[in-house]
Amino acid sequence: MSPQFTDEEFQSAWRELDEPRLEGGWELFVETMGVKIYRLYDKETRLYEYKVFGVLATCTAELCADVYMDLAYRKHWDSYVKELYETDFSGQTAIYWQVKYPFPLSNRDYVYVRERRDLEVDGRTVRVVLARSAPDLPCAESGGVLRVKDYKQSVALESDGGCGTKVFMNYFDNPGGNIPTWLVNWAAGTGVPDFLTNMQKACSKYGDYRQKK
């Protein structure tokens, strides 16, 4: 059984590369290292949803998408990954991901489904990856680790016309527990640009990694 993402969800993601949708309360949160991050306050959860727009100047969209999808490789370059692997839950392929949190906070883990599609749009190739939590799948929770049950992320990648990649990312998660405001702001304002920088570095080393496998 494949993840149930609709054609419209994929279309909605790539369209933001051309026309960012920022009406309805979106505010510019931070701009750094060529990355703009907007946020939207959710009254129900009292948390923010984020949209990220930027350019990875030194790697192609195809390479970015391949690196983003490679779970085994991510464990080599993303220092916040505690565990990350694809597995089968009652016939549904899903991903288990445990994220390291700073002491004294508990680690968080996710069970989610994802799908990648490479779309042809008026002669352009746009690579879109959608992911969302799948809390109903039978994955036992670990002691001392909080399960994130409300998570979604979409990523759209397209050539910038040169050697780089235009990136759009939309994400929300509810980590539960009492997360200090400073940590939430750091994760969005600094952690996301750092992640994109580290991913760009990872792209430059991906060929060597593949050869050694």
PDB file of C-alpha atoms in Angstrom:
ATOM      1  CA  MET A   1       0.000   0.000   0.000  1.00  0.00           C
ATOM      2  CA  SER A   2       1.473   3.377  -0.990  1.00  0.00           C
ATOM      3  CA  PRO A   3       1.036   6.598   0.979  1.00  0.00           C
ATOM      4  CA  GLN A   4      -2.202   8.355   0.174  1.00  0.00           C
ATOM      5  CA  PHE A   5      -1.182  11.766  -1.140  1.00  0.00           C
ATOM      6  CA  THR A   6      -3.374  13.456  -3.709  1.00  0.00           C
ATOM      7  CA  ASP A   7      -2.355  14.972  -7.033  1.00  0.00           C
ATOM      8  CA  GLU A   8      -3.548  18.332  -5.715  1.00  0.00           C
ATOM      9  CA  GLU A   9      -1.178  18.127  -2.741  1.00  0.00           C
ATOM     10  CA  PHE A  10       1.749  17.676  -5.124  1.00  0.00           C
ATOM     11  CA  GLN A  11       0.530  20.468  -7.379  1.00  0.00           C
ATOM     12  CA  SER A  12       0.085  22.799  -4.412  1.00  0.00           C
ATOM     13  CA  ALA A  13       3.679  22.244  -3.283  1.00  0.00           C
ATOM     14  CA  TRP A  14       5.416  23.021  -6.575  1.00  0.00           C
ATOM     15  CA  ARG A  15       3.241  26.058  -7.286  1.00  0.00           C
ATOM     16  CA  GLU A  16       4.748  27.850  -4.290  1.00  0.00           C
ATOM     17  CA  LEU A  17       8.087  27.924  -6.089  1.00  0.00           C
ATOM     18  CA  ASP A  18       6.448  30.322  -8.577  1.00  0.00           C
ATOM     19  CA  GLU A  19       3.893  32.103  -6.416  1.00  0.00           C
ATOM     20  CA  PRO A  20       4.380  31.860  -2.644  1.00  0.00           C
ATOM     21  CA  ARG A  21       1.023  31.831  -0.849  1.00  0.00           C
ATOM     22  CA  LEU A  22       1.519  34.043   2.188  1.00  0.00           C
ATOM     23  CA  GLU A  23      -1.910  35.562   2.676  1.00  0.00           C
ATOM     24  CA  GLY A  24      -3.966  34.825   5.779  1.00  0.00           C
ATOM     25  CA  GLY A  25      -1.544  35.734   8.531  1.00  0.00           C
ATOM     26  CA  TRP A  26       1.863  34.536   7.337  1.00  0.00           C
ATOM     27  CA  GLU A  27       4.673  36.762   8.656  1.00  0.00           C
ATOM     28  CA  LEU A  28       8.367  36.931   7.805  1.00  0.00           C
ATOM     29  CA  PHE A  29      10.126  35.324  10.769  1.00  0.00           C
ATOM     30  CA  VAL A  30      13.773  35.390   9.755  1.00  0.00           C
ATOM     31  CA  GLU A  31      15.919  35.930   6.679  1.00  0.00           C
ATOM     32  CA  THR A  32      19.428  34.500   6.789  1.00  0.00           C
ATOM     33  CA  MET A  33      21.984  32.996   4.417  1.00  0.00           C
ATOM     34  CA  GLY A  34      19.678  33.556   1.444  1.00  0.00           C
ATOM     35  CA  VAL A  35      16.814  31.726   3.151  1.00  0.00           C
ATOM     36  CA  LYS A  36      13.481  33.353   4.031  1.00  0.00           C
ATOM     37  CA  ILE A  37      11.359  31.689   6.702  1.00  0.00           C
ATOM     38  CA  TYR A  38       7.731  32.650   7.213  1.00  0.00           C
ATOM     39  CA  ARG A  39       5.473  31.469  10.001  1.00  0.00           C
ATOM     40  CA  LEU A  40       1.741  31.215  10.677  1.00  0.00           C
ATOM     41  CA  TYR A  41       0.339  31.005  14.208  1.00  0.00           C
ATOM     42  CA  ASP A  42      -2.091  28.155  14.870  1.00  0.00           C
ATOM     43  CA  LYS A  43      -4.510  29.164  17.631  1.00  0.00           C
ATOM     44  CA  GLU A  44      -5.608  25.607  18.341  1.00  0.00           C
ATOM     45  CA  THR A  45      -2.147  24.239  19.085  1.00  0.00           C
ATOM     46  CA  ARG A  46      -0.514  27.604  19.933  1.00  0.00           C
ATOM     47  CA  LEU A  47       2.347  26.575  17.662  1.00  0.00           C
ATOM     48  CA  TYR A  48       3.646  27.865  14.332  1.00  0.00           C
ATOM     49  CA  GLU A  49       3.567  26.381  10.867  1.00  0.00           C
ATOM     50  CA  TYR A  50       6.530  27.382   8.701  1.00  0.00           C
ATOM     51  CA  LYS A  51       7.287  28.020   5.035  1.00  0.00           C
ATOM     52  CA  VAL A  52      10.873  28.192   3.818  1.00  0.00           C
ATOM     53  CA  PHE A  53      12.114  29.660   0.532  1.00  0.00           C
ATOM     54  CA  GLY A  54      15.742  29.581  -0.532  1.00  0.00           C
ATOM     55  CA  VAL A  55      18.418  28.471  -2.978  1.00  0.00           C
ATOM     56  CA  LEU A  56      21.062  25.788  -2.602  1.00  0.00           C
ATOM     57  CA  ALA A  57      23.698  27.274  -4.873  1.00  0.00           C
ATOM     58  CA  THR A  58      26.041  24.352  -5.430  1.00  0.00           C
ATOM     59  CA  CYS A  59      23.910  21.241  -6.032  1.00  0.00           C
ATOM     60  CA  THR A  60      21.384  20.201  -8.663  1.00  0.00           C
ATOM     61  CA  ALA A  61      17.740  19.551  -7.894  1.00  0.00           C
ATOM     62  CA  GLU A  62      18.103  15.882  -8.839  1.00  0.00           C
ATOM     63  CA  LEU A  63      21.028  15.457  -6.449  1.00  0.00           C
ATOM     64  CA  CYS A  64      19.221  17.342  -3.665  1.00  0.00           C
ATOM     65  CA  ALA A  65      16.183  15.102  -4.028  1.00  0.00           C
ATOM     66  CA  ASP A  66      18.283  11.928  -4.009  1.00  0.00           C
ATOM     67  CA  VAL A  67      20.172  13.031  -0.892  1.00  0.00           C
ATOM     68  CA  TYR A  68      16.949  14.089   0.825  1.00  0.00           C
ATOM     69  CA  MET A  69      15.403  10.667   0.175  1.00  0.00           C
ATOM     70  CA  ASP A  70      18.443   8.612   1.272  1.00  0.00           C
ATOM     71  CA  LEU A  71      17.726   7.722   4.902  1.00  0.00           C
ATOM     72  CA  ALA A  72      20.933   5.738   5.444  1.00  0.00           C
ATOM     73  CA  TYR A  73      23.062   8.627   4.206  1.00  0.00           C
ATOM     74  CA  ARG A  74      21.254  11.148   6.390  1.00  0.00           C
ATOM     75  CA  LYS A  75      22.484   9.323   9.473  1.00  0.00           C
ATOM     76  CA  HIS A  76      26.019  10.234   8.328  1.00  0.00           C
ATOM     77  CA  TRP A  77      25.475  13.988   7.983  1.00  0.00           C
ATOM     78  CA  ASP A  78      22.564  14.962  10.256  1.00  0.00           C
ATOM     79  CA  SER A  79      23.837  14.970  13.846  1.00  0.00           C
ATOM     80  CA  TYR A  80      20.309  15.183  15.273  1.00  0.00           C
ATOM     81  CA  VAL A  81      19.312  11.752  13.975  1.00  0.00           C
ATOM     82  CA  LYS A  82      19.248   9.072  16.667  1.00  0.00           C
ATOM     83  CA  GLU A  83      17.450   6.424  14.579  1.00  0.00           C
ATOM     84  CA  LEU A  84      16.070   6.571  11.039  1.00  0.00           C
ATOM     85  CA  TYR A  85      14.878   3.692   8.896  1.00  0.00           C
ATOM     86  CA  GLU A  86      12.102   2.486   6.647  1.00  0.00           C
ATOM     87  CA  THR A  87      10.051  -0.465   7.831  1.00  0.00           C
ATOM     88  CA  ASP A  88       6.733  -2.257   7.323  1.00  0.00           C
ATOM     89  CA  PHE A  89       3.752  -1.833   9.627  1.00  0.00           C
ATOM     90  CA  SER A  90       0.917  -4.233   8.806  1.00  0.00           C
ATOM     91  CA  GLY A  91       1.514  -3.939   5.056  1.00  0.00           C
ATOM     92  CA  GLN A  92       2.131  -0.180   5.072  1.00  0.00           C
ATOM     93  CA  THR A  93       5.671   1.030   4.396  1.00  0.00           C
ATOM     94  CA  ALA A  94       6.555   3.856   6.747  1.00  0.00           C
ATOM     95  CA  ILE A  95       9.572   5.572   8.277  1.00  0.00           C
ATOM     96  CA  TYR A  96      10.642   5.563  11.911  1.00  0.00           C
ATOM     97  CA  TRP A  97      12.668   8.633  12.941  1.00  0.00           C
ATOM     98  CA  GLN A  98      14.005   9.492  16.384  1.00  0.00           C
ATOM     99  CA  VAL A  99      15.417  12.995  16.905  1.00  0.00           C
ATOM    100  CA  LYS A 100      17.936  13.956  19.578  1.00  0.00           C
ATOM    101  CA  TYR A 101      16.835  16.781  21.880  1.00  0.00           C
ATOM    102  CA  PRO A 102      19.174  18.685  24.207  1.00  0.00           C
ATOM    103  CA  PHE A 103      19.325  17.610  27.858  1.00  0.00           C
ATOM    104  CA  PRO A 104      17.136  17.595  29.935  1.00  0.00           C
ATOM    105  CA  LEU A 105      14.423  17.319  27.245  1.00  0.00           C
ATOM    106  CA  SER A 106      13.227  13.935  26.052  1.00  0.00           C
ATOM    107  CA  ASN A 107      13.970  12.799  22.499  1.00  0.00           C
ATOM    108  CA  ARG A 108      11.071  12.822  20.035  1.00  0.00           C
ATOM    109  CA  ASP A 109      10.182  10.140  17.536  1.00  0.00           C
ATOM    110  CA  TYR A 110       8.008  10.051  14.436  1.00  0.00           C
ATOM    111  CA  VAL A 111       6.242   7.396  12.408  1.00  0.00           C
ATOM    112  CA  TYR A 112       5.411   8.844   9.013  1.00  0.00           C
ATOM    113  CA  VAL A 113       4.737   8.061   5.381  1.00  0.00           C
ATOM    114  CA  ARG A 114       6.236   9.882   2.424  1.00  0.00           C
ATOM    115  CA  GLU A 115       6.152   9.915  -1.354  1.00  0.00           C
ATOM    116  CA  ARG A 116       8.333  11.497  -4.033  1.00  0.00           C
ATOM    117  CA  ARG A 117       7.162  12.470  -7.493  1.00  0.00           C
ATOM    118  CA  ASP A 118       9.220  14.054 -10.263  1.00  0.00           C
ATOM    119  CA  LEU A 119       6.744  16.266 -12.099  1.00  0.00           C
ATOM    120  CA  GLU A 120       7.021  17.631 -15.630  1.00  0.00           C
ATOM    121  CA  VAL A 121       5.536  21.135 -15.704  1.00  0.00           C
ATOM    122  CA  ASP A 122       5.648  23.091 -18.967  1.00  0.00           C
ATOM    123  CA  GLY A 123       9.081  21.738 -19.853  1.00  0.00           C
ATOM    124  CA  ARG A 124      10.356  22.047 -16.288  1.00  0.00           C
ATOM    125  CA  THR A 125      11.150  19.201 -13.914  1.00  0.00           C
ATOM    126  CA  VAL A 126      10.064  19.769 -10.320  1.00  0.00           C
ATOM    127  CA  ARG A 127      10.831  17.200  -7.653  1.00  0.00           C
ATOM    128  CA  VAL A 128       8.300  17.098  -4.832  1.00  0.00           C
ATOM    129  CA  VAL A 129       8.451  15.065  -1.619  1.00  0.00           C
ATOM    130  CA  LEU A 130       5.449  14.931   0.727  1.00  0.00           C
ATOM    131  CA  ALA A 131       5.435  13.465   4.225  1.00  0.00           C
ATOM    132  CA  ARG A 132       3.005  13.269   7.109  1.00  0.00           C
ATOM    133  CA  SER A 133       2.637  11.451  10.397  1.00  0.00           C
ATOM    134  CA  ALA A 134       0.835   8.126  10.500  1.00  0.00           C
ATOM    135  CA  PRO A 135      -0.144   7.788  14.164  1.00  0.00           C
ATOM    136  CA  ASP A 136      -2.509   4.885  13.526  1.00  0.00           C
ATOM    137  CA  LEU A 137       0.268   2.540  12.408  1.00  0.00           C
ATOM    138  CA  PRO A 138       1.182  -0.073  15.052  1.00  0.00           C
ATOM    139  CA  CYS A 139       4.588   1.104  16.254  1.00  0.00           C
ATOM    140  CA  ALA A 140       5.250   0.717  19.973  1.00  0.00           C
ATOM    141  CA  GLU A 141       6.382   3.835  21.798  1.00  0.00           C
ATOM    142  CA  SER A 142       9.722   3.767  23.617  1.00  0.00           C
ATOM    143  CA  GLY A 143      10.135   4.717  27.238  1.00  0.00           C
ATOM    144  CA  GLY A 144      11.591   8.175  27.690  1.00  0.00           C
ATOM    145  CA  VAL A 145      10.834   9.175  24.093  1.00  0.00           C
ATOM    146  CA  LEU A 146       7.812  11.320  23.168  1.00  0.00           C
ATOM    147  CA  ARG A 147       5.903  10.350  20.019  1.00  0.00           C
ATOM    148  CA  VAL A 148       5.085  13.229  17.644  1.00  0.00           C
ATOM    149  CA  LYS A 149       1.651  12.445  16.250  1.00  0.00           C
ATOM    150  CA  ASP A 150       0.992  15.636  14.286  1.00  0.00           C
ATOM    151  CA  TYR A 151       3.646  16.230  11.628  1.00  0.00           C
ATOM    152  CA  LYS A 152       3.600  17.259   7.992  1.00  0.00           C
ATOM    153  CA  GLN A 153       6.240  18.390   5.542  1.00  0.00           C
ATOM    154  CA  SER A 154       6.365  19.172   1.846  1.00  0.00           C
ATOM    155  CA  VAL A 155       9.464  19.960  -0.190  1.00  0.00           C
ATOM    156  CA  ALA A 156       9.687  21.174  -3.794  1.00  0.00           C
ATOM    157  CA  LEU A 157      13.011  21.329  -5.637  1.00  0.00           C
ATOM    158  CA  GLU A 158      13.745  22.815  -9.046  1.00  0.00           C
ATOM    159  CA  SER A 159      16.806  23.996 -10.958  1.00  0.00           C
ATOM    160  CA  ASP A 160      17.591  27.678 -10.445  1.00  0.00           C
ATOM    161  CA  GLY A 161      18.651  27.878 -14.077  1.00  0.00           C
ATOM    162  CA  GLY A 162      22.309  27.362 -13.238  1.00  0.00           C
ATOM    163  CA  CYS A 163      24.106  24.867 -11.020  1.00  0.00           C
ATOM    164  CA  GLY A 164      21.842  25.332  -8.032  1.00  0.00           C
ATOM    165  CA  THR A 165      18.385  24.483  -6.734  1.00  0.00           C
ATOM    166  CA  LYS A 166      15.365  26.543  -5.767  1.00  0.00           C
ATOM    167  CA  VAL A 167      13.840  25.134  -2.593  1.00  0.00           C
ATOM    168  CA  PHE A 168      10.380  25.459  -1.053  1.00  0.00           C
ATOM    169  CA  MET A 169       9.560  23.734   2.240  1.00  0.00           C
ATOM    170  CA  ASN A 170       6.368  23.798   4.299  1.00  0.00           C
ATOM    171  CA  TYR A 171       6.315  22.081   7.664  1.00  0.00           C
ATOM    172  CA  PHE A 172       4.517  21.748  10.957  1.00  0.00           C
ATOM    173  CA  ASP A 173       4.957  19.479  13.909  1.00  0.00           C
ATOM    174  CA  ASN A 174       3.618  19.373  17.427  1.00  0.00           C
ATOM    175  CA  PRO A 175       6.467  18.046  19.572  1.00  0.00           C
ATOM    176  CA  GLY A 176       4.343  17.787  22.734  1.00  0.00           C
ATOM    177  CA  GLY A 177       5.633  18.376  26.224  1.00  0.00           C
ATOM    178  CA  ASN A 178       6.943  21.701  27.448  1.00  0.00           C
ATOM    179  CA  ILE A 179       9.405  22.964  24.854  1.00  0.00           C
ATOM    180  CA  PRO A 180      11.080  26.264  25.799  1.00  0.00           C
ATOM    181  CA  THR A 181      10.239  29.114  23.442  1.00  0.00           C
ATOM    182  CA  TRP A 182      13.928  29.769  22.838  1.00  0.00           C
ATOM    183  CA  LEU A 183      14.369  26.228  21.524  1.00  0.00           C
ATOM    184  CA  VAL A 184      11.374  26.491  19.195  1.00  0.00           C
ATOM    185  CA  ASN A 185      12.694  29.789  17.830  1.00  0.00           C
ATOM    186  CA  TRP A 186      16.197  28.389  17.469  1.00  0.00           C
ATOM    187  CA  ALA A 187      14.972  25.315  15.613  1.00  0.00           C
ATOM    188  CA  ALA A 188      13.056  27.428  13.103  1.00  0.00           C
ATOM    189  CA  GLY A 189      15.366  30.412  12.807  1.00  0.00           C
ATOM    190  CA  THR A 190      18.760  28.720  12.983  1.00  0.00           C
ATOM    191  CA  GLY A 191      18.176  24.993  12.754  1.00  0.00           C
ATOM    192  CA  VAL A 192      16.470  25.124   9.349  1.00  0.00           C
ATOM    193  CA  PRO A 193      19.151  27.221   7.592  1.00  0.00           C
ATOM    194  CA  ASP A 194      21.802  25.008   9.235  1.00  0.00           C
ATOM    195  CA  PHE A 195      19.999  21.925   7.945  1.00  0.00           C
ATOM    196  CA  LEU A 196      19.984  23.306   4.395  1.00  0.00           C
ATOM    197  CA  THR A 197      23.674  24.240   4.670  1.00  0.00           C
ATOM    198  CA  ASN A 198      24.537  20.769   5.942  1.00  0.00           C
ATOM    199  CA  MET A 199      22.441  19.174   3.234  1.00  0.00           C
ATOM    200  CA  GLN A 200      24.323  21.170   0.606  1.00  0.00           C
ATOM    201  CA  LYS A 201      27.611  19.905   2.051  1.00  0.00           C
ATOM    202  CA  ALA A 202      26.182  16.385   2.084  1.00  0.00           C
ATOM    203  CA  CYS A 203      25.318  16.715  -1.617  1.00  0.00           C
ATOM    204  CA  SER A 204      28.955  17.494  -2.418  1.00  0.00           C
ATOM    205  CA  LYS A 205      30.067  14.276  -0.681  1.00  0.00           C
ATOM    206  CA  TYR A 206      27.274  11.998  -1.909  1.00  0.00           C
ATOM    207  CA  GLY A 207      29.242  10.622  -4.879  1.00  0.00           C
ATOM    208  CA  ASP A 208      32.063   9.466  -2.595  1.00  0.00           C
ATOM    209  CA  TYR A 209      29.533   7.938  -0.176  1.00  0.00           C
ATOM    210  CA  ARG A 210      27.866   5.980  -2.981  1.00  0.00           C
ATOM    211  CA  GLN A 211      31.202   4.675  -4.270  1.00  0.00           C
ATOM    212  CA  LYS A 212      32.150   3.343  -0.832  1.00  0.00           C
ATOM    213  CA  LYS A 213      28.884   1.436  -0.372  1.00  0.00           C
TER     214      LYS A 213
END
